[in-house]
XYZ file of C-alpha atoms in Angstrom:
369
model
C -47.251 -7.095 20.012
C -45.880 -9.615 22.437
C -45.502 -6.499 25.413
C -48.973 -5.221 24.636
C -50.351 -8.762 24.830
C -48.379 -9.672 28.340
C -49.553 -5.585 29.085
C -45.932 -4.285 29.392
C -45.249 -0.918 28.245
C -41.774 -0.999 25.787
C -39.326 1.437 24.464
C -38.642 1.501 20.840
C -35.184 2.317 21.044
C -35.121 -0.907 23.577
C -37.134 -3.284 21.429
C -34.440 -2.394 18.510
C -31.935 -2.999 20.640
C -33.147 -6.621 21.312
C -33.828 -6.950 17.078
C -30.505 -6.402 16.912
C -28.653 -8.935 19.134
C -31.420 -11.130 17.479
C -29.140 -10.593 14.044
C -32.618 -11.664 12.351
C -34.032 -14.447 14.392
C -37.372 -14.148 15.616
C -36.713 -16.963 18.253
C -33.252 -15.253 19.495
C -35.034 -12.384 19.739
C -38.291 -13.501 21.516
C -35.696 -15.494 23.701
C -33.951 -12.296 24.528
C -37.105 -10.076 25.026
C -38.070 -12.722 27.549
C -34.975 -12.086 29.419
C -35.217 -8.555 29.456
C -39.173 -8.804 30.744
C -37.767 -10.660 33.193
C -35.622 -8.390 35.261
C -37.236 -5.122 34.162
C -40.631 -5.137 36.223
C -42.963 -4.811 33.699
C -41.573 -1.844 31.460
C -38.755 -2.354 29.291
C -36.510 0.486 28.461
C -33.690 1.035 26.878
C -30.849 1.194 29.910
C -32.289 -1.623 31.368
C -31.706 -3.663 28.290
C -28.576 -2.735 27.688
C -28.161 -3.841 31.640
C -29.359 -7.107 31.534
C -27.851 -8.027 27.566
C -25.005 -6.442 28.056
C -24.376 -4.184 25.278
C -22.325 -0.771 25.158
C -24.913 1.845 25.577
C -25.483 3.847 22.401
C -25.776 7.077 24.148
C -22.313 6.707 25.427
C -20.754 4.949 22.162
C -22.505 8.302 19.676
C -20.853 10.897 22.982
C -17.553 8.606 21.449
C -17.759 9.392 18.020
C -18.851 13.042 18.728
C -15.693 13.951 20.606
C -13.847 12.063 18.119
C -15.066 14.182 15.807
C -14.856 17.106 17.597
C -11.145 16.366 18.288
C -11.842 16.913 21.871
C -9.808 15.033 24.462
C -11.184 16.029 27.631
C -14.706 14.361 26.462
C -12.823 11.211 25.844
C -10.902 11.215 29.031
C -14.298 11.141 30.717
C -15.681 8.472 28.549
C -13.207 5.851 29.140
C -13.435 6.692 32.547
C -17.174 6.000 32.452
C -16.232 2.779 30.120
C -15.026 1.506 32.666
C -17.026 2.101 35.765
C -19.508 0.469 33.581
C -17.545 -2.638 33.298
C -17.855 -2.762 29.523
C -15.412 -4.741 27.388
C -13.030 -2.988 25.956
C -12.153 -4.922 22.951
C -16.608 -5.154 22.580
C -16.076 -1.381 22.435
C -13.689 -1.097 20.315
C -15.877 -3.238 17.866
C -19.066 -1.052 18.495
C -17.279 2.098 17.576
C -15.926 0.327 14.775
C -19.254 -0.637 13.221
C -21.001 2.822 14.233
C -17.970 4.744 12.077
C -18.671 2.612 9.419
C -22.626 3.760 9.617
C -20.698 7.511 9.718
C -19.347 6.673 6.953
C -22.172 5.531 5.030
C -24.577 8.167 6.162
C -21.555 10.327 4.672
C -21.407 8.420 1.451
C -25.373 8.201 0.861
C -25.819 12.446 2.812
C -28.598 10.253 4.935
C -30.364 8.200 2.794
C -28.892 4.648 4.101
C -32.274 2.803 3.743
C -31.779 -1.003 4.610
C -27.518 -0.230 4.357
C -27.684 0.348 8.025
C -29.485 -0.926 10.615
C -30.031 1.892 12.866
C -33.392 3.790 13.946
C -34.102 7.281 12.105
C -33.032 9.675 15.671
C -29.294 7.859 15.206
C -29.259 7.781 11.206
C -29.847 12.090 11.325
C -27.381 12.159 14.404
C -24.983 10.560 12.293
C -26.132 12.568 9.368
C -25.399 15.900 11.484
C -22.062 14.617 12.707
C -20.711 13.504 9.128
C -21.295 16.648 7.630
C -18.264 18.587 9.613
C -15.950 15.535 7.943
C -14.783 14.102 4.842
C -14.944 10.808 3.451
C -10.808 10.506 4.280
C -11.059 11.500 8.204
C -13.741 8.860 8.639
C -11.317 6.413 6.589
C -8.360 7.700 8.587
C -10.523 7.375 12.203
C -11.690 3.672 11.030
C -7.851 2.748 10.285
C -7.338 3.983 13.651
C -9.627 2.119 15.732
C -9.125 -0.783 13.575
C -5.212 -1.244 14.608
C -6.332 -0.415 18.092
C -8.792 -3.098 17.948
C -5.926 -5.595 17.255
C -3.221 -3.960 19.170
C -5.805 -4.872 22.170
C -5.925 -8.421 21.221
C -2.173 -8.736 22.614
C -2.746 -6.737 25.490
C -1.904 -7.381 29.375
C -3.673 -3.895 30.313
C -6.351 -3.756 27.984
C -7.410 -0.264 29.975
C -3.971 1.323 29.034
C -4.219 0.110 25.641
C -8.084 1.913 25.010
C -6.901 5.155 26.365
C -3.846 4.998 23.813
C -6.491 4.385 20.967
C -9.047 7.031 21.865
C -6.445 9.570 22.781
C -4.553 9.222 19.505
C -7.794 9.807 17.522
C -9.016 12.821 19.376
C -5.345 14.551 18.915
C -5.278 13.342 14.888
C -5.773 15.972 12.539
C -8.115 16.607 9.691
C -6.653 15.400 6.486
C -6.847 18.716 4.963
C -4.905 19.928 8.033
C -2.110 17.253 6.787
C -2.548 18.469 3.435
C -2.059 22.037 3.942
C 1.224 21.054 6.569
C 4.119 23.135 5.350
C 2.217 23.970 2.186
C 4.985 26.398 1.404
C 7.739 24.078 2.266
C 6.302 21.432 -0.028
C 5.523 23.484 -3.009
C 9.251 24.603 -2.954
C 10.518 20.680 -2.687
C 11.264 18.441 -4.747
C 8.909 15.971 -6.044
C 9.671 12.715 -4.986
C 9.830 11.530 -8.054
C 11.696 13.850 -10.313
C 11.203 14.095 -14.067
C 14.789 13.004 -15.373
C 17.010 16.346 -16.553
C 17.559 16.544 -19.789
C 21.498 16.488 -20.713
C 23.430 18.727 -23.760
C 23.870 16.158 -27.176
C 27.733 15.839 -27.409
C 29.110 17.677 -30.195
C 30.042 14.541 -32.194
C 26.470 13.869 -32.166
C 25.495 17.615 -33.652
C 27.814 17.374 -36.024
C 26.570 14.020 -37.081
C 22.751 14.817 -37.354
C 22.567 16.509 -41.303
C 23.726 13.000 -41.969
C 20.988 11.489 -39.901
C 19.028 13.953 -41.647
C 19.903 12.705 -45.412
C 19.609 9.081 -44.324
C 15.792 9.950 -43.512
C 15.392 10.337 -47.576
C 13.961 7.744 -49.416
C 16.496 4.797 -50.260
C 17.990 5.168 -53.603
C 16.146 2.485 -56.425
C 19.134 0.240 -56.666
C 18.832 -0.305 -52.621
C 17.003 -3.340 -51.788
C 14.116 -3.098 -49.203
C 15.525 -3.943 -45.311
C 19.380 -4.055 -46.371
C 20.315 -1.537 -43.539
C 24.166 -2.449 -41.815
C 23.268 -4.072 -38.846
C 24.779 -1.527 -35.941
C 27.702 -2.614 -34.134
C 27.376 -2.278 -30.010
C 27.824 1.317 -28.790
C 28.298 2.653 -24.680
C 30.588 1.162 -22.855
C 31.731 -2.855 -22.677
C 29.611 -4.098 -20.005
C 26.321 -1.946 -20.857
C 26.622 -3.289 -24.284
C 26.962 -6.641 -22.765
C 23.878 -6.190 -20.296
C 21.778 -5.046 -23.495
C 22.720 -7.694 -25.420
C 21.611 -10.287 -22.831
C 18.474 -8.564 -22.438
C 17.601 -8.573 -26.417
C 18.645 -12.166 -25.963
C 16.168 -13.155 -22.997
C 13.650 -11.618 -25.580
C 13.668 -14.701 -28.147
C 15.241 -17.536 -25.977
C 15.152 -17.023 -21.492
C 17.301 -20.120 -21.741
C 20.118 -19.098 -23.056
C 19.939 -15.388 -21.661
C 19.738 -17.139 -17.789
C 22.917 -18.846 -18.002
C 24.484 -15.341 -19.687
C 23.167 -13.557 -16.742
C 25.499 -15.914 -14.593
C 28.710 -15.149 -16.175
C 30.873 -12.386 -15.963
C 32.204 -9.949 -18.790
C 36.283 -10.254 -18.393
C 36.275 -7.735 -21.565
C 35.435 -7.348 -25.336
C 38.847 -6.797 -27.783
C 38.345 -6.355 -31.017
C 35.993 -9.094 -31.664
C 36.815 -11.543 -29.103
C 34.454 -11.453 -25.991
C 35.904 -12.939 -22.947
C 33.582 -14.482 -20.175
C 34.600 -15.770 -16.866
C 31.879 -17.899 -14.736
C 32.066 -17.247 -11.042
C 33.330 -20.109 -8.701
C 30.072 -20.301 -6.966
C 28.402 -20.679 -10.854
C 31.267 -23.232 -12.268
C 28.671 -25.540 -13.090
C 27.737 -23.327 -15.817
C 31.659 -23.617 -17.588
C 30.719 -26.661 -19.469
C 27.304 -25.583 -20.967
C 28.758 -21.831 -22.192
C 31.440 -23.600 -23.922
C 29.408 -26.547 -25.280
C 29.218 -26.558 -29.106
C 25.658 -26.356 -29.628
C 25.316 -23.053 -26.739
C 28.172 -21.529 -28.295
C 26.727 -21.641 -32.056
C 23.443 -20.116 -30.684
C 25.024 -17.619 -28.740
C 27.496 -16.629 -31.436
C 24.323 -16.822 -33.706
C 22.681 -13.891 -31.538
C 26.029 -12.250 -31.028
C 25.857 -12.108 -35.094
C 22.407 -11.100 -35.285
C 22.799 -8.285 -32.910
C 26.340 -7.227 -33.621
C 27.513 -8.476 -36.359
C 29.397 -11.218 -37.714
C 32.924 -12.368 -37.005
C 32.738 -12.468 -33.327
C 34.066 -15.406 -30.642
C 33.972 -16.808 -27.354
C 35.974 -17.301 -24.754
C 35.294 -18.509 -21.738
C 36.887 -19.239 -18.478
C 37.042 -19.546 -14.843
C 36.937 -16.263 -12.348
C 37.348 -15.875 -8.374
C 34.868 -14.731 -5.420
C 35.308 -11.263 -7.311
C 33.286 -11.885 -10.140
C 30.133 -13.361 -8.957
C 29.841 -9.093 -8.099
C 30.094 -8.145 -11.892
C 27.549 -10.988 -13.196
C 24.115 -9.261 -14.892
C 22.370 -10.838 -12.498
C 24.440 -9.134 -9.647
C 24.240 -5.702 -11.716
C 20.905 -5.995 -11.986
C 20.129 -6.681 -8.495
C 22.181 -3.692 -7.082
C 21.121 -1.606 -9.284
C 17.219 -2.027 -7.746
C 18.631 -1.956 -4.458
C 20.560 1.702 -5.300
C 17.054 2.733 -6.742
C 14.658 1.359 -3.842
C 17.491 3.209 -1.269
C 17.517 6.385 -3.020
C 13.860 6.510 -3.585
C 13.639 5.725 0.292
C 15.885 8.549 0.916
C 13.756 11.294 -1.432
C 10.539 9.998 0.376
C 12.091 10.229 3.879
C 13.041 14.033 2.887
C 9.471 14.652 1.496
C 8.620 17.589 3.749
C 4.619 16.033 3.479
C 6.338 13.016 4.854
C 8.348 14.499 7.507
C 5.762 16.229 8.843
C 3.089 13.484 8.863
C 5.690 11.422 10.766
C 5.972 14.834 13.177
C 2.397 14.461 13.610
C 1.828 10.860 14.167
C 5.226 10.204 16.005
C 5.043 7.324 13.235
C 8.099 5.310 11.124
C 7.591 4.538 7.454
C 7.495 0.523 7.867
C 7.405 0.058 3.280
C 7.224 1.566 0.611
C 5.029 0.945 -2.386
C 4.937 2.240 -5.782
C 0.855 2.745 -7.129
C -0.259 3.277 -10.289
């Protein structure tokens, strides 16, 4: 209404652009129109108000995403060329394609129907619309990622030109997702999985010839036998895995006492005499594992657990032992199972490939659920 009133003939495309830098104001915008009538001698079009406001022209930003798309690198050699020339801000650009593959994306997500999602005119929503349906949802997600980290990758830049033509080069060469999927197909189907399901291993003998007894015991207790009167099970495996479980059922009804356990080392278990050393590093902890009062509770667990008719005895050990605490156990035993889960990933043929691909390095690893 304001052209027709001053009698200057408008664009739509280039009174949308000027809504838009507006971001909803109708005194920003009025402000900017008033700019562009300005310098555009009575008709306002669209390239001349991309000239005077500055903005990335849309033409050139869509021919982006299109060769994107299309995977093809000589189109994008000739864009940044003309990105450029025009004296556009790279790390503006960056954003602008940013924000139009997130319209992709939601032109993918809604097959057109954006509404007020995206504020775009109806020619660019059904180019979109067009372009989206030759992708999935996980190449748009995989182009976003893409120029995101390029976005910030450009922040630290000295040659910010250098740096775009990295970006926009990487993207056009990436491959589908499905390509990745299907990568060595045969190879993968033929791996192993990266997580294994454990292998089953033969019951010892012993145990076979044990299990009709197992089997009688699964009767129904004899009258005479009081309810809950089974033996209480001595410790089975060997001396320090029955020393690491027992710690563990401890931590269960009392952390307290299980924490300063976890500290001290297992010299050896004869007979019923269990013989703990505390690391030089952990001496402090001496005095409270043979105080009275720890060693009744602890010999009170021991009893519950075990049995009765245990004892304690505890002394001093070198550099040597702070190795063979619990807590040191523990600890290298995650670190064995992060480094060979790290390996079986690394071998993944899906994994070496998709490092092939992206001339990438795995930087973590992260277990999902």
């Amino acid at each position: 209404e304001i052209c027709q009133a001053d009698g200057i003939q408008s664009d739509e495309e280039a009174l949308w652009l000027v809504a838009r830098q507006g971001d909803g104001s109708m005194r920003d915008s009025q402000s900017l129109l008033d700019q562009v009538i300005t310098f555009s001698d009575g008709q306002v079009t669209r390239d001349k108000t991309i000239e005077v406001l500055g903005l990335t022209d849309r033409t050139l930003l869509l021919e982006t995403v299109q060769a994107l798309v299309d995977r093809n690198t000589g189109s994008v050699v000739d864009i940044i060329e003309r990105v450029f020339t025009a004296g556009y801000d790279p790390k503006i650009f960056v954003q602008d394609l940013l924000e139009e593959l997130r319209h992709l994306l939601l032109v993918k997500i809604t097959n057109g129907q954006v509404g007020s999602i995206v504020d775009l005119p109806d020619s660019e929503v059904a180019h979109l619309h067009k372009l989206s349906e030759t992708l999935s949802e996980e190449d748009i997600h995989m182009l976003f990622d893409m120029a995101l980290k390029g976005g910030n990758d450009l922040l630290r830049a000295q040659d910010t030109r250098v740096v775009l033509e990295m970006i926009l080069l990487r993207m056009s060469s990436a491959p589908r997702v499905a390509q990745l999927l299907n990568l060595n197909l045969g190879q993968a189907t033929a791996a192993t999985p990266i997580r294994p399901a454990p292998v089953s291993r033969p019951t010892p003998t012993r145990e076979r010839a044990e299990a009709p007894s197992d089997t009688r015991s699964a009767e129904p207790p004899a009258a005479q036998e009081p309810a809950g009167a089974a033996p209480i099970q001595g410790p089975t495996g060997t001396s320090n895995d029955r020393w690491i479980d027992l710690i563990k059922k401890i931590k269960r009804v009392n952390p307290m006492v299980s924490a300063k356990l976890e500290h001290s080392c297992l010299l050896g278990i004869e007979g019923k005499v269990i013989r703990l050393a505390v690391p030089d590093k952990m001496k402090f902890l001496s005095g409270q594992i043979e105080d009275k009062e720890f060693q009744k509770k602890l010999l009170n667990y021991v009893g519950t657990f075990w049995g009765p008719g245990y004892q304690v005895e505890v002394g001093s050990g070198g550099q040597e032992t702070e190795k063979k605490t619990p807590k040191a156990i523990e600890k290298q035993r995650q670190e064995d199972q992060v480094r060979s889960t790290r390996e079986e990933v690394e071998k993944h043929p899906f994994v070496q490939s998709a490092q092939k691909v992206f001339k990438s390095q795995i930087k973590a690893i992260k277990e999902t659920t």
